[in-house]
Coordinates of C-alpha atoms in Angstrom, one line a residue:
Chain A
M14 CA -26.0 -20.4 50.0
E15 CA -27.0 -22.5 53.4
S16 CA -24.6 -22.3 56.3
E17 CA -24.3 -25.2 59.0
Q18 CA -22.6 -23.4 61.3
R19 CA -22.9 -26.2 64.4
G20 CA -20.6 -29.1 64.9
M21 CA -17.3 -29.8 64.0
V22 CA -17.3 -29.0 60.4
V23 CA -19.0 -26.3 58.3
V24 CA -20.5 -27.0 54.7
I25 CA -21.3 -24.1 52.8
D26 CA -23.3 -24.9 49.7
F27 CA -25.5 -27.9 49.0
L28 CA -22.8 -28.6 46.0
D29 CA -19.7 -28.7 47.8
N30 CA -17.4 -31.3 48.0
V31 CA -15.2 -30.0 51.1
A32 CA -16.1 -29.2 54.4
T33 CA -14.5 -26.5 56.6
A34 CA -13.2 -28.2 60.2
V35 CA -14.1 -25.6 63.0
E36 CA -12.2 -27.7 65.5
D37 CA -9.1 -29.8 65.1
L38 CA -10.1 -32.9 63.8
K39 CA -8.3 -36.4 64.4
A40 CA -7.5 -39.3 62.0
G41 CA -10.1 -41.9 63.0
E42 CA -12.6 -40.2 64.5
E43 CA -16.4 -40.2 63.4
I44 CA -18.3 -36.7 62.8
R45 CA -22.1 -35.8 62.4
V46 CA -22.1 -33.8 59.0
C47 CA -25.1 -32.4 56.9
I48 CA -24.3 -33.4 53.5
A49 CA -26.7 -32.0 50.7
G50 CA -29.4 -31.8 53.2
R51 CA -28.6 -35.2 54.8
D52 CA -27.1 -36.2 58.3
T53 CA -24.3 -38.2 57.8
L54 CA -21.5 -39.8 59.6
L55 CA -18.2 -39.2 58.0
R56 CA -14.9 -41.1 59.4
I57 CA -11.8 -38.7 59.3
A58 CA -8.7 -40.2 57.3
Q59 CA -6.2 -37.7 58.4
D60 CA -5.9 -35.5 61.3
V61 CA -7.5 -31.7 59.9
P62 CA -6.2 -28.6 61.5
F63 CA -8.7 -25.8 62.7
G64 CA -9.6 -23.9 59.6
H65 CA -8.9 -26.7 57.0
K66 CA -10.6 -28.1 54.8
V67 CA -11.9 -32.3 54.7
A68 CA -13.0 -34.1 51.7
I69 CA -17.0 -34.8 52.3
A70 CA -17.2 -36.9 48.7
P71 CA -14.1 -38.4 47.1
I72 CA -12.6 -36.2 44.5
P73 CA -10.6 -38.0 41.6
K74 CA -7.3 -36.6 40.5
G75 CA -8.1 -33.3 37.7
R76 CA -11.5 -32.7 39.4
E77 CA -12.8 -29.3 40.6
V78 CA -12.8 -28.7 44.1
I79 CA -15.9 -27.0 45.2
K80 CA -16.4 -24.3 48.3
Y81 CA -19.1 -21.8 48.3
G82 CA -20.7 -24.1 45.5
E83 CA -18.1 -22.9 43.3
P84 CA -14.4 -24.6 41.8
I85 CA -11.8 -22.9 44.0
G86 CA -8.8 -25.4 42.1
T87 CA -8.3 -28.6 41.0
S88 CA -7.3 -32.0 42.4
V89 CA -3.7 -32.7 41.8
T90 CA -4.1 -36.7 43.6
D91 CA -7.3 -39.1 44.3
I92 CA -8.7 -37.5 47.2
K93 CA -10.6 -40.0 49.5
L94 CA -13.4 -39.3 51.5
G95 CA -12.5 -37.9 55.1
E96 CA -8.9 -36.9 53.4
H97 CA -7.3 -33.5 54.2
V98 CA -7.6 -30.9 51.2
H99 CA -5.2 -28.3 50.8
V100 CA -1.9 -26.9 49.2
H101 CA -0.5 -31.1 49.2
N102 CA -3.2 -32.3 47.0
M103 CA -5.1 -29.2 44.9
V104 CA -3.8 -26.1 43.0
S105 CA -5.3 -23.0 41.9
N106 CA -6.5 -22.3 38.5
R107 CA -5.8 -19.1 38.3
G108 CA -3.0 -16.4 38.6
R109 CA -0.6 -19.0 37.5
G110 CA 2.3 -16.6 35.8
D111 CA 5.0 -20.1 36.9
L112 CA 2.8 -22.3 34.3
Q113 CA 3.1 -19.6 31.4
M114 CA -1.2 -19.9 31.4
G115 CA -3.2 -17.8 29.7
V116 CA -5.5 -15.1 31.6
Q117 CA -8.8 -16.9 31.8
E118 CA -11.7 -15.1 30.4
E119 CA -14.5 -15.4 32.5
Q120 CA -18.1 -16.2 30.7
L121 CA -21.0 -13.6 32.4
Chain B
M160 CA -31.6 9.7 65.2
D161 CA -28.8 11.6 63.9
I162 CA -25.0 11.6 64.8
W163 CA -22.7 14.7 65.9
G164 CA -19.9 15.0 63.6
Y165 CA -18.3 17.9 61.5
R166 CA -19.8 19.4 58.6
R167 CA -17.4 20.6 56.5
P168 CA -17.3 23.4 53.9
D169 CA -18.0 20.9 50.8
G170 CA -20.8 19.6 52.4
R171 CA -19.3 16.1 53.5
A172 CA -19.3 14.9 57.2
G173 CA -16.6 14.4 59.4
I174 CA -16.6 11.8 62.3
R175 CA -13.1 13.0 63.1
N176 CA -11.7 16.3 63.7
H177 CA -7.9 15.7 62.6
V178 CA -5.3 18.5 62.1
L179 CA -3.0 16.2 59.4
I180 CA 0.7 16.9 59.4
L181 CA 1.4 15.6 55.6
S182 CA 4.5 14.9 54.3
T183 CA 4.8 15.3 50.6
I184 CA 8.2 13.8 50.2
V185 CA 10.4 10.7 52.0
C186 CA 13.0 13.4 52.8
A187 CA 10.8 15.6 54.8
N188 CA 9.3 12.4 56.8
E189 CA 11.6 13.0 59.5
V190 CA 10.6 16.6 59.9
A191 CA 7.3 15.8 59.8
D192 CA 7.3 12.7 62.5
R193 CA 9.1 15.2 64.7
I194 CA 6.1 17.7 64.6
F195 CA 3.8 15.2 64.7
R196 CA 5.7 13.6 68.3
S197 CA 5.6 17.1 69.9
V198 CA 2.0 18.3 69.2
E199 CA -0.9 16.9 70.8
G200 CA -4.1 16.4 68.9
V201 CA -2.6 16.1 65.0
V202 CA -2.0 12.8 63.2
P203 CA 1.0 12.1 60.6
V204 CA 1.0 10.8 57.4
V205 CA 4.5 9.9 56.2
H206 CA 5.4 8.0 53.3
P207 CA 8.7 6.9 51.0
H208 CA 7.4 8.7 47.6
G209 CA 7.2 12.1 46.3
C210 CA 10.5 12.4 43.9
G211 CA 11.8 10.4 41.0
Q212 CA 7.9 9.5 40.2
L213 CA 6.3 10.4 36.5
G214 CA 3.5 10.1 34.6
V215 CA 0.5 8.0 36.0
D216 CA 2.5 7.3 38.8
F217 CA 3.3 10.6 39.7
E218 CA -0.3 11.5 39.4
Q219 CA -1.4 8.7 41.3
T220 CA 0.7 9.7 44.6
K221 CA -0.9 13.3 44.2
R222 CA -4.4 12.3 43.8
T223 CA -3.8 10.0 47.1
L224 CA -2.3 13.1 49.2
V225 CA -4.7 15.3 48.4
G226 CA -7.3 12.9 49.1
V227 CA -6.3 12.0 52.5
A228 CA -5.9 15.7 53.4
L229 CA -9.5 16.4 52.0
N230 CA -11.0 13.6 53.7
P231 CA -14.0 14.7 55.6
N232 CA -12.6 13.6 58.9
V233 CA -9.5 16.4 58.4
A234 CA -10.0 19.8 59.9
S235 CA -6.9 21.1 58.5
V236 CA -3.5 20.3 57.4
L237 CA 0.0 21.4 57.8
V238 CA 2.0 20.3 54.4
V239 CA 5.6 19.6 55.4
G240 CA 8.2 19.7 52.5
L241 CA 11.8 19.8 51.6
G242 CA 11.9 22.4 48.4
C243 CA 13.4 20.5 45.6
E244 CA 11.2 17.8 45.0
K245 CA 8.8 16.9 42.2
M246 CA 5.6 16.5 44.7
E247 CA 6.2 20.3 45.9
A248 CA 5.0 21.3 49.1
K249 CA 3.1 24.6 47.7
M250 CA 1.4 22.7 44.9
V251 CA 0.4 20.0 47.0
A252 CA -1.2 22.5 49.6
G253 CA -2.8 25.0 46.8
E254 CA -4.4 21.5 45.5
I255 CA -5.9 21.1 49.1
A256 CA -7.0 24.7 49.4
A257 CA -8.8 24.8 46.4
G258 CA -10.9 21.8 47.9
G259 CA -12.2 24.5 50.8
K260 CA -9.9 23.3 53.3
R261 CA -7.5 25.0 55.6
V262 CA -3.9 24.5 55.0
E263 CA -0.2 25.7 56.1
T264 CA 3.0 25.1 54.2
L265 CA 6.6 24.7 55.7
V266 CA 9.6 24.1 53.3
I267 CA 12.5 22.8 55.2
Q268 CA 14.9 24.7 52.9
E269 CA 13.3 27.5 53.1
A270 CA 13.2 27.5 56.7
G271 CA 16.7 26.9 57.0
G272 CA 17.3 22.9 58.0
T273 CA 16.1 20.4 60.6
S274 CA 15.3 22.4 63.8
K275 CA 14.2 25.5 62.7
A276 CA 11.6 23.5 60.7
V277 CA 10.6 21.9 63.3
R278 CA 9.8 24.7 65.6
Q279 CA 8.2 26.6 63.0
G280 CA 5.9 23.2 62.2
I281 CA 5.1 23.0 66.1
D282 CA 4.0 26.2 66.4
L283 CA 1.9 26.5 63.0
A284 CA 0.7 22.9 64.1
E285 CA -0.8 24.4 67.4
K286 CA -2.5 27.1 65.5
L287 CA -4.4 24.6 63.7
V288 CA -5.3 22.6 66.8
R289 CA -6.5 25.5 68.3
Q290 CA -8.5 26.4 65.4
A291 CA -9.7 22.8 64.8
R292 CA -11.2 22.6 68.3
A293 CA -13.4 25.6 67.6
V294 CA -15.0 23.7 64.9
P295 CA -18.5 23.1 66.2
L296 CA -20.3 19.7 66.3
A297 CA -23.3 19.1 63.7
P298 CA -25.8 16.3 63.1
I299 CA -24.7 14.1 60.4
S300 CA -26.4 10.9 59.4
M301 CA -25.7 7.2 58.2
E302 CA -26.5 8.6 54.8
D303 CA -23.3 10.8 55.0
L304 CA -20.8 7.8 55.8
V305 CA -18.5 6.3 53.1
L306 CA -17.5 3.0 54.3
G307 CA -14.4 1.1 53.2
L308 CA -13.9 -2.6 53.3
E309 CA -11.0 -4.7 54.0
C310 CA -9.7 -7.7 55.1
G311 CA -6.3 -8.9 56.1
G312 CA -4.5 -11.8 57.6
S313 CA -7.5 -13.9 56.6
D314 CA -8.1 -17.3 57.2
T315 CA -11.0 -20.0 56.7
T316 CA -13.0 -18.1 59.0
S317 CA -13.1 -14.9 57.8
G318 CA -15.2 -16.4 54.5
L319 CA -17.5 -18.0 57.1
A320 CA -18.0 -15.4 60.1
G321 CA -16.1 -12.3 59.8
N322 CA -16.8 -11.4 56.1
P323 CA -20.8 -12.6 56.0
A324 CA -21.0 -10.6 59.3
V325 CA -19.7 -7.4 57.5
G326 CA -21.9 -8.1 54.6
V327 CA -25.0 -7.7 56.6
A328 CA -23.9 -4.3 58.3
S329 CA -22.5 -3.3 54.5
D330 CA -26.7 -4.0 53.4
M331 CA -27.5 -2.3 56.6
L332 CA -25.5 0.8 55.6
L333 CA -26.8 0.9 51.8
A334 CA -30.2 0.8 53.0
D335 CA -29.7 3.9 55.3
G336 CA -28.6 5.3 51.7
G337 CA -24.8 5.4 52.6
T338 CA -22.0 4.7 50.4
V339 CA -19.8 1.2 50.6
I340 CA -16.6 0.8 48.7
L341 CA -14.9 -2.9 48.6
S342 CA -11.5 -2.9 47.4
E343 CA -8.6 -5.2 46.6
T344 CA -8.7 -6.4 43.1
A345 CA -6.4 -9.5 43.3
E346 CA -8.8 -11.2 46.0
I347 CA -11.9 -10.6 43.6
I348 CA -9.9 -13.3 41.0
G349 CA -12.0 -16.4 40.8
A350 CA -15.5 -14.6 42.2
E351 CA -15.7 -12.0 39.3
H352 CA -18.6 -13.4 37.8
L353 CA -20.6 -13.2 40.8
L354 CA -19.7 -9.4 41.5
A355 CA -20.1 -8.8 37.7
R356 CA -23.7 -10.2 37.8
R357 CA -24.3 -7.5 40.5
A358 CA -23.2 -5.2 38.4
V359 CA -25.6 -2.0 37.6
S360 CA -24.9 -2.3 33.9
G361 CA -23.2 -4.3 31.3
E362 CA -20.6 -1.3 31.0
V363 CA -19.6 -1.5 34.9
A364 CA -19.6 -5.4 34.4
Q365 CA -16.9 -5.2 31.7
E366 CA -15.1 -2.8 33.6
L367 CA -14.9 -5.0 36.6
L368 CA -13.8 -7.8 34.6
A369 CA -11.0 -5.9 33.2
I370 CA -9.5 -4.6 36.3
V371 CA -9.5 -8.4 37.9
R372 CA -7.9 -9.5 34.5
S373 CA -5.1 -6.9 34.6
A374 CA -4.2 -7.9 38.1
E375 CA -4.2 -11.8 36.8
G376 CA -2.3 -10.5 34.2
D377 CA 0.4 -9.0 36.1
A378 CA 1.0 -12.3 38.2
V379 CA 1.0 -13.9 34.5
R380 CA 3.4 -11.4 32.8
M381 CA 5.9 -11.8 35.9
G382 CA 5.8 -15.6 35.6
V383 CA 4.9 -16.1 39.4
D384 CA 2.9 -18.3 40.8
L385 CA 0.1 -15.9 42.5
R386 CA 0.3 -18.0 45.3
G387 CA 3.2 -16.5 46.5
T388 CA 1.4 -14.0 48.2
Q389 CA -2.6 -14.8 47.3
P390 CA -2.9 -16.7 49.3
S391 CA -0.2 -15.5 51.7
P392 CA 1.8 -17.7 54.1
G393 CA -0.3 -17.0 56.7
N394 CA -3.4 -17.7 54.9
I395 CA -2.1 -21.2 54.1
A396 CA -1.4 -21.8 57.4
G397 CA -4.8 -20.9 58.6
G398 CA -6.4 -23.0 55.9
L399 CA -7.1 -21.2 52.8
T400 CA -5.4 -23.1 49.8
T401 CA -6.1 -21.1 46.6
I402 CA -6.9 -17.4 45.5
E403 CA -10.5 -18.6 44.3
E404 CA -11.1 -19.4 47.8
K405 CA -9.9 -16.7 49.2
S406 CA -12.0 -14.7 46.9
L407 CA -15.3 -16.1 47.3
G408 CA -15.0 -15.6 51.3
C409 CA -13.6 -12.1 50.5
L410 CA -16.3 -10.9 48.7
R411 CA -19.0 -11.8 51.4
K412 CA -17.9 -8.5 52.6
A413 CA -19.6 -6.9 50.0
G414 CA -23.1 -8.1 51.2
T415 CA -25.6 -8.2 48.2
G416 CA -25.8 -4.6 47.1
Q417 CA -25.8 -3.5 43.4
V418 CA -22.4 -2.5 42.2
Q419 CA -22.6 1.0 41.1
G420 CA -19.5 1.6 39.3
I421 CA -15.5 1.1 39.5
L422 CA -13.3 3.5 41.0
K423 CA -9.4 4.0 40.2
Y424 CA -7.5 4.3 43.4
A425 CA -8.0 7.2 45.6
Q426 CA -10.9 8.0 43.4
A427 CA -13.9 9.2 45.0
P428 CA -17.1 7.6 44.5
P429 CA -19.4 10.1 42.1
G430 CA -22.6 9.0 44.0
K431 CA -24.3 6.7 46.7
G432 CA -24.5 3.3 47.0
L433 CA -21.6 0.4 46.4
Y434 CA -18.6 0.5 44.4
V435 CA -15.6 -1.4 43.7
M436 CA -12.0 0.6 44.4
D437 CA -8.9 -1.2 42.0
T438 CA -6.5 -1.6 44.9
P439 CA -3.8 -4.1 45.6
G440 CA -4.5 -6.9 48.0
Q441 CA -1.8 -5.1 50.4
D442 CA -3.9 -4.2 53.0
V443 CA -2.1 -0.5 54.1
E444 CA -2.0 0.2 50.7
S445 CA -5.9 -0.7 50.1
V446 CA -7.2 1.1 52.7
T447 CA -5.0 4.1 52.2
G448 CA -6.3 4.4 48.6
M449 CA -10.0 4.2 50.2
V450 CA -9.3 6.7 52.6
A451 CA -8.2 9.0 50.1
G452 CA -11.4 8.8 47.9
G453 CA -13.2 10.1 51.1
C454 CA -13.8 6.7 53.4
Q455 CA -14.6 8.1 57.1
L456 CA -14.7 4.5 58.8
V457 CA -13.1 1.0 57.5
L458 CA -14.3 -2.2 58.9
F459 CA -11.5 -4.7 58.7
T460 CA -11.7 -8.4 59.2
T461 CA -8.8 -10.6 60.1
G462 CA -8.8 -14.3 60.8
R463 CA -5.0 -14.5 61.8
G464 CA -4.8 -11.2 63.6
T465 CA -3.3 -7.9 62.6
P466 CA -3.0 -4.5 64.3
V467 CA -2.7 -1.9 61.6
G468 CA -4.9 1.1 61.6
C469 CA -5.4 4.4 59.7
P470 CA -4.4 7.8 61.0
I471 CA -7.4 9.1 59.1
A472 CA -9.9 6.9 59.4
P473 CA -11.3 4.9 62.0
V474 CA -10.9 0.8 61.8
I475 CA -12.8 -1.3 63.6
K476 CA -11.2 -4.8 63.7
I477 CA -13.7 -7.8 63.3
T478 CA -12.0 -11.4 63.5
G479 CA -14.3 -14.4 62.5
N480 CA -11.8 -16.4 64.4
P481 CA -12.4 -17.1 68.1
R482 CA -8.8 -17.9 69.3
T483 CA -7.7 -15.1 67.6
F484 CA -10.2 -13.1 69.7
E485 CA -8.8 -14.8 72.5
T486 CA -4.9 -14.0 71.8
M487 CA -5.1 -10.8 70.0
E488 CA -8.3 -9.0 71.9
E489 CA -6.2 -5.9 72.2
N490 CA -6.5 -5.0 68.9
M491 CA -10.1 -6.6 67.9
D492 CA -13.0 -4.6 68.5
I493 CA -15.6 -7.2 67.5
N494 CA -15.3 -11.3 67.9
A495 CA -17.2 -12.9 65.4
G496 CA -16.1 -16.4 66.4
T497 CA -19.5 -16.4 68.1
I498 CA -20.5 -17.7 64.6
I499 CA -18.0 -20.5 64.0
R500 CA -18.9 -21.5 67.8
G501 CA -22.9 -21.4 66.8
E502 CA -23.4 -18.8 69.8
E503 CA -24.8 -16.1 67.1
T504 CA -25.7 -16.1 63.8
I505 CA -24.4 -13.7 61.2
D506 CA -27.4 -11.6 61.0
Q507 CA -26.6 -11.3 65.3
V508 CA -23.0 -10.1 64.5
G509 CA -23.9 -8.2 61.4
K510 CA -26.1 -5.8 63.8
R511 CA -23.5 -5.7 66.5
I512 CA -20.6 -4.7 63.9
Y513 CA -23.7 -1.5 62.8
D514 CA -24.5 -0.7 66.2
L515 CA -20.4 -0.3 66.9
M516 CA -20.4 1.9 63.2
R517 CA -23.0 4.2 64.7
A518 CA -20.7 4.7 67.9
V519 CA -17.6 5.1 66.1
A520 CA -19.3 7.4 63.8
G521 CA -20.5 9.3 66.7
G522 CA -17.0 9.4 68.4
Q523 CA -16.5 6.3 70.4
L524 CA -12.6 5.4 69.4
T525 CA -11.6 1.8 68.1
K526 CA -8.8 -0.2 69.6
A527 CA -6.4 0.8 66.6
E528 CA -7.4 4.5 67.5
V529 CA -6.4 4.0 71.2
L530 CA -3.3 2.2 70.3
K531 CA -2.5 4.9 67.8
H532 CA -2.0 2.7 64.9
Y533 CA -1.4 5.2 62.1
E534 CA -0.1 3.3 59.2
F535 CA -0.2 4.5 55.5
A536 CA 1.1 3.3 52.4
I537 CA 1.0 4.6 48.9
T538 CA 0.4 1.8 45.6
R539 CA 3.1 2.2 43.0
I540 CA 2.8 2.0 39.3
G541 CA 6.0 2.7 38.1
P542 CA 9.7 2.5 38.8
S543 CA 11.5 5.3 40.7
I544 CA 13.7 7.0 38.2

């Protein structure tokens, strides 16, 4: 797990398709992000508050959202590069009694 | 280098020398609270339980009350009961005495009502305080510590800064030969496969997966979306979107240690090293369970900011959110927000946390202790009957 802790956003793992804002990000601004070891210029598509996630790769509907190198849920809309990723466009895969989902068995 | 603490008759080491006023039943809370407010040098445990409880639910409450009384930070105990309840004060006091601790018992019905019970209780508590002050200091070491790990009011900075820094401190204590307890089973959901790989045996890995399945199964059986509480509304406002995301961040508190075993709520670890205790995601219930299991010290990370403490064990508050440190500095012991700002590394903050743990073990008060935050809550398994 690599942590890039300087700058406007933090990318935790090279597999991640989201980064975490450590400043309030404004729509239209361009920020420098280290994605998979490469310095990349990312255009912020929507305001992203401090602590919230921003897409650093396009995430089509139904695809896993990856942070810490692990799935943290599934997108429910097509999410474009630089868009805010939160409860409005992704859902948890776990503990969803409201969907009558069975308990998922994790493989070791 | 040794720390000055209190060596108890059972061999365990206290870092505080508390006289505990322990209510065994909701009906005795007011009397217990008045005794606590009238005597300098005592701490209170009051709770809404102790009657109308059966089976495993009753056993868990009893295990918790006896466990906190036997915590090595406690010098002696005044047990306060009503007289007709299932959680009989004399039975609880008997179990505490059997554990080698000095204990006095006060039963309100026998004392003849509120005022007489309070007067008797003050006399008994003052005697216990005088005796506790005579307990000599003794050298103890970091190896004697059982550390509880907790997070509450999390936001995304918890997973990025507060929790990984605690993970460094946790690894340092394990290297000293100490013991660490990770808690909050609901906040392992989505990250259990990573923790299970660190289990000392396949059996321990299966036990871990079983408690996580059970916690998730509770949400599924109730037909609710776990997001009603996990993440909580405040967690979500702070940027956490799903339980998986929260869990992956939570888990970083536990550093890199090997998981030695799974503990029931309020169960003491049978050996040294890292353990996982099956506790709910509710912070105060979780801390209470770990302290009843013998934790003398708690590291508590928070992103949003929370004031909660514990009557028995010092709680060190760490925030990974630099804004929260500024707005709630009164409640925060460590600013790990320097990691987010790029001013310090995770390792540097982890070392600062470890150094503060040593100082607090040696007597330095935490912010929660200075503010007298004495939150206490026992988790329930069954309904009141």
